[in-house]
Short mmCIF file of C-alpha atoms and ligand atoms in Angstrom, two decimals:
data_model
loop_
_atom_site.label_atom_id
_atom_site.label_comp_id
_atom_site.label_asym_id
_atom_site.label_seq_id
_atom_site.Cartn_x
_atom_site.Cartn_y
_atom_site.Cartn_z
CA UNK A 26 85.92 94.44 127.64
CA UNK A 27 85.10 91.26 130.68
CA UNK A 28 84.35 87.58 129.64
CA UNK A 29 81.23 85.93 130.06
CA UNK A 30 81.22 82.38 131.19
CA UNK A 31 78.36 80.56 129.55
CA UNK A 32 78.80 76.93 130.64
CA UNK A 33 75.58 76.27 130.65
CA UNK A 34 73.04 75.04 128.31
CA UNK A 35 70.15 77.52 129.94
CA UNK A 36 73.25 80.32 129.03
CA UNK A 37 74.22 79.01 125.60
CA UNK A 38 70.46 79.82 124.65
CA UNK A 39 70.58 82.75 125.76
CA UNK A 40 74.27 83.93 124.86
CA UNK A 41 73.44 83.19 121.30
CA UNK A 42 69.94 85.61 121.86
CA UNK A 43 71.42 89.05 123.10
CA UNK A 44 74.42 87.90 119.74
CA UNK A 45 71.10 88.05 117.77
CA UNK A 46 69.95 90.94 119.45
CA UNK A 47 72.73 93.14 119.69
CA UNK A 48 72.44 93.64 115.17
CA UNK A 49 69.22 95.49 115.46
CA UNK A 50 67.80 98.52 117.33
CA UNK A 51 65.60 97.04 119.46
CA UNK A 52 64.67 97.83 123.07
CA UNK A 53 65.73 95.00 125.59
CA UNK A 54 64.79 94.08 129.17
CA UNK A 55 67.18 91.79 131.02
CA UNK A 56 65.71 90.50 133.95
CA UNK A 57 67.16 88.83 136.75
CA UNK A 58 67.83 88.26 140.35
CA UNK A 59 70.78 90.60 141.44
CA UNK A 60 74.00 89.88 140.41
CA UNK A 61 73.60 87.47 137.47
CA UNK A 62 75.25 89.56 135.19
CA UNK A 63 72.39 92.22 133.32
CA UNK A 64 74.90 94.88 133.19
CA UNK A 65 77.27 92.96 131.99
CA UNK A 66 75.33 91.69 129.26
CA UNK A 67 74.00 95.16 128.54
CA UNK A 68 77.61 96.05 128.16
CA UNK A 69 77.99 93.01 125.86
CA UNK A 70 75.06 94.14 123.68
CA UNK A 71 76.10 97.41 123.63
CA UNK A 72 80.07 96.10 122.13
CA UNK A 73 78.32 93.78 119.70
CA UNK A 74 76.18 96.26 118.37
CA UNK A 75 77.03 98.97 115.41
CA UNK A 76 76.93 101.59 118.31
CA UNK A 77 80.27 100.22 120.15
CA UNK A 78 82.29 103.24 118.79
CA UNK A 79 80.41 105.42 121.13
CA UNK A 80 79.33 105.44 124.60
CA UNK A 81 77.16 102.94 126.92
CA UNK A 82 75.75 105.95 129.75
CA UNK A 83 74.48 104.01 132.77
CA UNK A 84 71.98 105.38 134.68
CA UNK A 85 70.31 104.34 138.19
CA UNK A 86 66.86 104.77 137.71
CA UNK A 87 65.87 103.99 141.71
CA UNK A 88 68.12 106.71 142.96
CA UNK A 89 66.61 110.16 141.87
CA UNK A 90 62.95 111.81 141.10
CA UNK A 91 61.50 114.94 139.99
CA UNK A 92 62.99 117.45 138.48
CA UNK A 93 66.18 115.68 139.80
CA UNK A 94 65.40 112.95 137.75
CA UNK A 95 64.32 115.14 134.71
CA UNK A 96 67.89 117.07 135.56
CA UNK A 97 70.33 113.81 134.91
CA UNK A 98 68.22 112.21 132.01
CA UNK A 99 67.56 115.81 130.09
CA UNK A 100 70.21 118.58 131.13
CA UNK A 101 69.40 121.82 132.46
CA UNK A 102 70.44 125.38 130.23
CA UNK A 103 72.51 128.07 131.82
CA UNK A 104 70.62 129.32 134.50
CA UNK A 105 67.45 127.79 134.49
CA UNK A 106 67.48 127.39 138.60
CA UNK A 107 69.49 127.87 141.17
CA UNK A 108 72.70 126.29 140.73
CA UNK A 109 72.39 125.90 136.88
CA UNK A 110 75.53 128.02 136.47
CA UNK A 111 76.33 126.69 133.41
CA UNK A 112 74.45 124.85 130.57
CA UNK A 113 74.56 120.69 131.19
CA UNK A 114 73.73 117.82 129.11
CA UNK A 115 71.41 115.07 130.50
CA UNK A 116 71.92 111.35 130.03
CA UNK A 117 70.26 111.13 126.72
CA UNK A 118 72.25 113.48 125.13
CA UNK A 119 75.48 111.96 126.53
CA UNK A 120 74.28 108.76 124.75
CA UNK A 121 73.73 110.23 121.33
CA UNK A 122 74.80 107.71 118.46
CA UNK A 123 75.22 105.47 121.85
CA UNK A 124 73.23 102.95 124.16
CA UNK A 125 71.14 104.39 127.68
CA UNK A 126 71.63 101.33 129.93
CA UNK A 127 68.61 101.82 132.39
CA UNK A 128 69.08 100.55 135.54
CA UNK A 129 66.93 99.31 137.89
CA UNK A 130 64.17 100.64 135.70
CA UNK A 131 61.67 99.75 138.33
CA UNK A 132 62.42 102.30 140.28
CA UNK A 133 61.95 105.59 137.81
CA UNK A 134 59.96 107.22 139.92
CA UNK A 135 55.71 107.19 138.57
CA UNK A 136 55.42 111.26 138.15
CA UNK A 137 58.26 111.04 135.89
CA UNK A 138 56.83 107.85 133.76
CA UNK A 139 54.97 110.01 131.89
CA UNK A 140 57.07 112.00 130.33
CA UNK A 141 59.94 110.11 130.32
CA UNK A 142 58.13 107.82 127.74
CA UNK A 143 56.99 110.48 125.47
CA UNK A 144 60.37 111.27 124.76
CA UNK A 145 61.11 107.31 124.33
CA UNK A 146 58.61 107.26 121.64
CA UNK A 147 60.11 110.20 119.71
CA UNK A 148 63.51 110.68 121.11
CA UNK A 149 63.08 114.37 121.28
CA UNK A 150 63.21 116.60 124.55
CA UNK A 151 64.42 120.38 125.25
CA UNK A 152 66.46 120.52 128.56
CA UNK A 153 65.72 121.99 131.35
CA UNK A 154 65.02 125.83 131.11
CA UNK A 155 65.74 125.32 127.18
CA UNK A 156 62.97 125.88 124.00
CA UNK A 157 64.88 124.16 121.75
CA UNK A 158 63.86 121.06 120.54
CA UNK A 159 66.99 118.10 121.15
CA UNK A 160 66.87 114.60 119.08
CA UNK A 161 68.67 112.07 119.57
CA UNK A 162 69.95 109.07 118.58
CA UNK A 163 69.84 106.46 121.79
CA UNK A 164 69.26 102.88 121.91
CA UNK A 165 67.74 101.73 125.16
CA UNK A 166 68.48 98.63 127.30
CA UNK A 167 66.89 98.07 130.89
CA UNK A 168 67.93 95.97 133.59
CA UNK A 169 65.49 94.70 136.46
CA UNK A 170 65.65 92.60 139.66
CA UNK A 171 62.21 92.57 140.34
CA UNK A 172 59.02 91.38 138.52
CA UNK A 173 58.04 94.60 135.71
CA UNK A 174 54.13 93.20 135.46
CA UNK A 175 53.74 92.72 139.22
CA UNK A 176 54.30 96.68 139.21
CA UNK A 177 51.99 97.36 136.82
CA UNK A 178 49.52 95.70 138.64
CA UNK A 179 50.18 97.00 141.10
CA UNK A 180 49.62 100.60 139.53
CA UNK A 181 53.22 101.30 140.66
CA UNK A 182 54.90 101.20 136.66
CA UNK A 183 52.84 102.52 133.35
CA UNK A 184 51.68 99.63 131.52
CA UNK A 185 52.56 101.76 128.25
CA UNK A 186 56.20 102.58 129.08
CA UNK A 187 56.24 98.54 130.71
CA UNK A 188 55.72 97.19 126.82
CA UNK A 189 58.01 100.42 125.10
CA UNK A 190 60.87 98.83 127.41
CA UNK A 191 59.66 94.78 126.66
CA UNK A 192 59.87 94.59 123.73
CA UNK A 193 62.71 91.55 123.88
CA UNK A 194 62.82 90.38 127.41
CA UNK A 195 65.62 88.60 128.33
CA UNK A 196 65.86 86.79 131.61
CA UNK A 197 68.96 85.42 133.74
CA UNK A 198 68.02 82.49 135.67
CA UNK A 199 70.05 82.82 139.27
CA UNK A 200 73.27 80.88 139.73
CA UNK A 201 71.93 78.22 141.72
CA UNK A 202 69.71 77.18 138.86
CA UNK A 203 72.46 77.07 136.51
CA UNK A 204 75.69 74.93 138.83
CA UNK A 205 77.21 74.03 135.62
CA UNK A 206 79.12 76.94 135.13
CA UNK A 207 80.25 77.43 138.73
CA UNK A 208 83.74 75.44 138.38
CA UNK A 209 84.59 76.99 134.66
CA UNK A 210 83.50 80.59 136.46
CA UNK A 211 85.92 79.47 139.74
CA UNK A 212 88.90 79.17 136.74
CA UNK A 213 87.68 81.96 135.24
CA UNK A 214 87.98 84.30 138.41
CA UNK A 215 91.04 83.04 139.70
CA UNK A 216 92.63 83.45 136.13
CA UNK A 217 91.69 87.30 136.23
CA UNK A 218 92.74 88.11 139.49
CA UNK A 219 95.93 86.19 139.29
CA UNK A 220 96.72 88.75 136.31
CA UNK A 221 95.25 91.66 137.98
CA UNK A 222 97.45 91.49 141.38
CA UNK A 223 100.46 89.72 139.89
CA UNK A 224 100.26 86.80 142.23
CA UNK A 225 100.33 82.92 141.10
CA UNK A 226 96.73 81.75 140.42
CA UNK A 227 95.94 78.86 143.54
CA UNK A 228 95.08 75.30 142.57
CA UNK A 229 90.69 74.87 144.13
CA UNK A 230 91.26 71.28 145.97
CA UNK A 231 88.31 68.54 144.75
CA UNK A 232 86.84 69.06 147.98
CA UNK A 233 86.61 72.52 147.49
CA UNK A 234 85.44 73.23 144.30
CA UNK A 235 82.41 70.81 145.57
CA UNK A 236 81.76 73.02 147.95
CA UNK A 237 81.22 75.90 145.53
CA UNK A 238 79.19 73.79 143.04
CA UNK A 239 77.24 72.77 146.01
CA UNK A 240 75.86 76.30 147.29
CA UNK A 241 73.12 78.23 145.98
CA UNK A 242 75.03 81.67 145.55
CA UNK A 243 71.63 83.99 147.01
CA UNK A 244 74.36 86.64 145.38
CA UNK A 245 74.61 85.06 142.11
CA UNK A 246 77.71 85.49 140.42
CA UNK A 247 78.75 89.07 142.54
CA UNK A 248 78.68 86.50 145.68
CA UNK A 249 81.31 83.76 144.00
CA UNK A 250 83.46 86.38 142.65
CA UNK A 251 83.98 88.40 145.75
CA UNK A 252 84.81 85.40 147.75
CA UNK A 253 86.79 84.91 145.62
CA UNK A 254 88.64 87.89 145.74
CA UNK A 255 88.41 87.68 149.54
CA UNK A 256 89.77 84.40 149.74
CA UNK A 257 92.62 84.86 146.51
CA UNK A 258 94.19 87.48 148.25
CA UNK A 259 94.55 86.48 152.12
CA UNK A 260 95.53 82.96 151.39
CA UNK A 261 99.55 82.42 150.85
CA UNK A 262 99.14 79.00 150.05
CA UNK A 263 99.39 77.49 146.36
CA UNK A 264 95.77 75.37 147.08
CA UNK A 265 93.12 76.93 148.32
CA UNK A 266 91.40 74.15 150.18
CA UNK A 267 88.23 73.85 152.41
CA UNK A 268 90.47 75.06 155.78
CA UNK A 269 91.36 78.40 153.85
CA UNK A 270 87.26 78.92 152.59
CA UNK A 271 86.50 82.04 155.60
CA UNK A 272 84.48 80.41 158.51
CA UNK A 273 81.34 82.82 157.63
CA UNK A 274 80.47 81.39 154.58
CA UNK A 275 81.70 77.23 155.58
CA UNK A 276 79.50 77.28 158.40
CA UNK A 277 77.08 76.37 155.68
CA UNK A 278 78.61 72.82 154.97
CA UNK A 279 79.42 72.42 158.63
CA UNK A 280 77.50 69.71 160.73
CA UNK A 281 75.55 71.17 163.39
CA UNK A 282 77.15 70.32 166.68
CA UNK A 283 74.37 67.53 168.74
CA UNK A 284 71.94 68.93 170.59
CA UNK A 285 69.44 67.53 172.67
CA UNK A 286 65.83 69.03 172.52
CA UNK A 287 64.83 67.90 175.67
CA UNK A 288 67.25 70.11 177.04
CA UNK A 289 67.01 72.61 175.07
CA UNK A 290 62.83 72.79 176.11
CA UNK A 291 64.21 72.54 179.93
CA UNK A 292 66.21 75.43 179.82
CA UNK A 293 64.33 77.28 178.66
CA UNK A 294 61.18 76.82 180.51
CA UNK A 295 62.68 77.09 183.56
CA UNK A 296 64.47 80.46 182.61
CA UNK A 297 60.35 81.83 181.73
CA UNK A 298 58.74 80.16 184.77
CA UNK A 299 62.02 81.50 186.41
CA UNK A 300 61.03 85.14 185.42
CA UNK A 301 57.49 85.30 185.78
CA UNK A 302 57.46 83.50 189.48
CA UNK A 303 59.73 86.59 190.00
CA UNK A 304 57.76 89.89 188.42
CA UNK A 305 55.03 88.26 190.18
CA UNK A 306 56.90 87.72 193.70
CA UNK A 307 56.28 83.96 193.58
CA UNK A 308 52.49 83.60 193.41
CA UNK A 309 52.17 80.90 191.75
CA UNK A 310 48.43 81.01 191.14
CA UNK A 311 49.21 84.31 188.72
CA UNK A 312 52.54 82.50 187.53
CA UNK A 313 50.61 79.84 186.07
CA UNK A 314 47.83 82.03 184.60
CA UNK A 315 50.66 84.07 182.83
CA UNK A 316 52.28 80.95 181.52
CA UNK A 317 49.27 79.20 180.45
CA UNK A 318 49.06 76.58 182.78
CA UNK A 319 47.27 74.85 185.62
CA UNK A 320 48.91 75.68 189.20
CA UNK A 321 49.41 71.85 189.06
CA UNK A 322 51.46 72.01 185.87
CA UNK A 323 53.53 74.40 187.03
CA UNK A 324 54.58 72.52 190.56
CA UNK A 325 54.91 69.30 188.27
CA UNK A 326 57.51 70.80 186.37
CA UNK A 327 59.59 72.67 189.70
CA UNK A 328 59.68 69.37 190.93
CA UNK A 329 61.11 67.92 187.89
CA UNK A 330 63.21 70.20 186.46
CA UNK A 331 64.33 70.88 190.22
CA UNK A 332 63.84 74.43 190.84
CA UNK A 333 63.61 75.86 193.95
CA UNK A 334 62.20 79.17 194.63
CA UNK A 335 61.45 81.08 197.80
CA UNK A 336 58.18 82.76 198.72
CA UNK A 337 58.83 86.04 196.74
CA UNK A 338 59.76 84.43 193.27
CA UNK A 339 63.30 84.18 193.63
CA UNK A 340 65.68 80.96 193.05
CA UNK A 341 67.47 78.90 195.98
N1 ATP B 430 78.69 84.96 133.40
C1 ATP B 430 79.17 85.40 134.17
N2 ATP B 430 80.45 85.45 133.16
C2 ATP B 430 81.98 86.95 133.61
N3 ATP B 430 81.67 87.07 135.23
C3 ATP B 430 80.12 87.45 134.96
C4 ATP B 430 79.05 86.79 134.61
N4 ATP B 430 78.20 87.44 135.39
C5 ATP B 430 78.59 87.96 135.65
N5 ATP B 430 79.35 88.44 135.79
C6 ATP B 430 80.32 89.63 136.91
O1 ATP B 430 79.60 89.44 137.98
C7 ATP B 430 79.16 90.50 138.81
C8 ATP B 430 78.43 90.96 138.71
O2 ATP B 430 76.81 90.88 137.52
P1 ATP B 430 76.27 92.63 137.11
O3 ATP B 430 76.85 93.69 137.70
O4 ATP B 430 76.31 92.56 135.80
O5 ATP B 430 75.39 92.36 137.76
P2 ATP B 430 73.68 92.39 137.68
O6 ATP B 430 72.52 91.55 137.34
O7 ATP B 430 73.67 94.02 137.14
O8 ATP B 430 73.45 93.00 139.33
P3 ATP B 430 72.85 93.92 140.25
O9 ATP B 430 71.08 93.85 139.53
O10 ATP B 430 72.72 93.61 141.84
O11 ATP B 430 72.95 95.70 139.39
C9 ATP B 430 80.22 91.38 137.96
O12 ATP B 430 81.08 92.23 138.19
C10 ATP B 430 79.44 90.80 136.30
O13 ATP B 430 81.14 90.97 135.45
MG1 MG B 431 73.36 96.19 137.99
#
């Protein structure tokens, strides 16, 4: 199992809650931005639970709707629809005695939510096209990076289902709010990469580490992990310094080149004036109207910027 790096007081508090909640069959809703570690925590909860020997079954709720969704979750009997050539178990059955992880639960189609809630109440259902009532023993962990309460307010998510899933909510803060963990994560991921790829473990220079710690990581831990993998693979040196960081990442920290705002304005205005003058065949009255300035201002700008046009509006 992958190790979960804590590295900050907030995460320590969260992990304590996770250890506690893992022991009981209570429904957990993990929330947090993309890449913050929701799935990893869901797997840890499963592995620390009495269900650890049985399956952890992840299902992405955002990609299927209607009958396809029912089929995925509840399965079907042979011949129940065209293409149903044999009996097929759904995720609820596969996860029996284990954990069903409802990923992106906010994407659960409204049309499927009623049936779904009913199953969560008593864990009984039948496969599509079947009469037999199947009973399963499943623990539910859900995750979302959207605000489910907002979706409830907007009428896109059933309130009763929300409360069913939300018995123990766990919010994982974005990486930018726990920057103290970054250095530890960098070292951990480099150790991991080194043993996975059988390549010596590079050292990170203090300057590069400082950049990692200052960056806001909008893609959270996933972004950090992916960047390190890229740098690790492409770098032949035994140190990761600022020079080894990819240019599309490092530009966030480079000082922008000097620019004179007056020059920027002059260029933009010259381009606009020339464009309009050529399209109105040099008619200055008309051009001034279009540019929403007086003919006098137009004359002034032509002089000041040294723009010379002929009577047809072309540059001379
Ligand atoms: N604290 C952590 N320690 C070690 N690895 C972590 C940690 N948090 C996240 N990761 C790793 O970062 C990657 C992204 O995590 P995960 O897939 O769990 O995010 P997520 O919240 O489910 O994202 P999404 O909402 O996009 O599905 C995974 O490879 C995971 O193992
Ligand atoms: Mg995920």
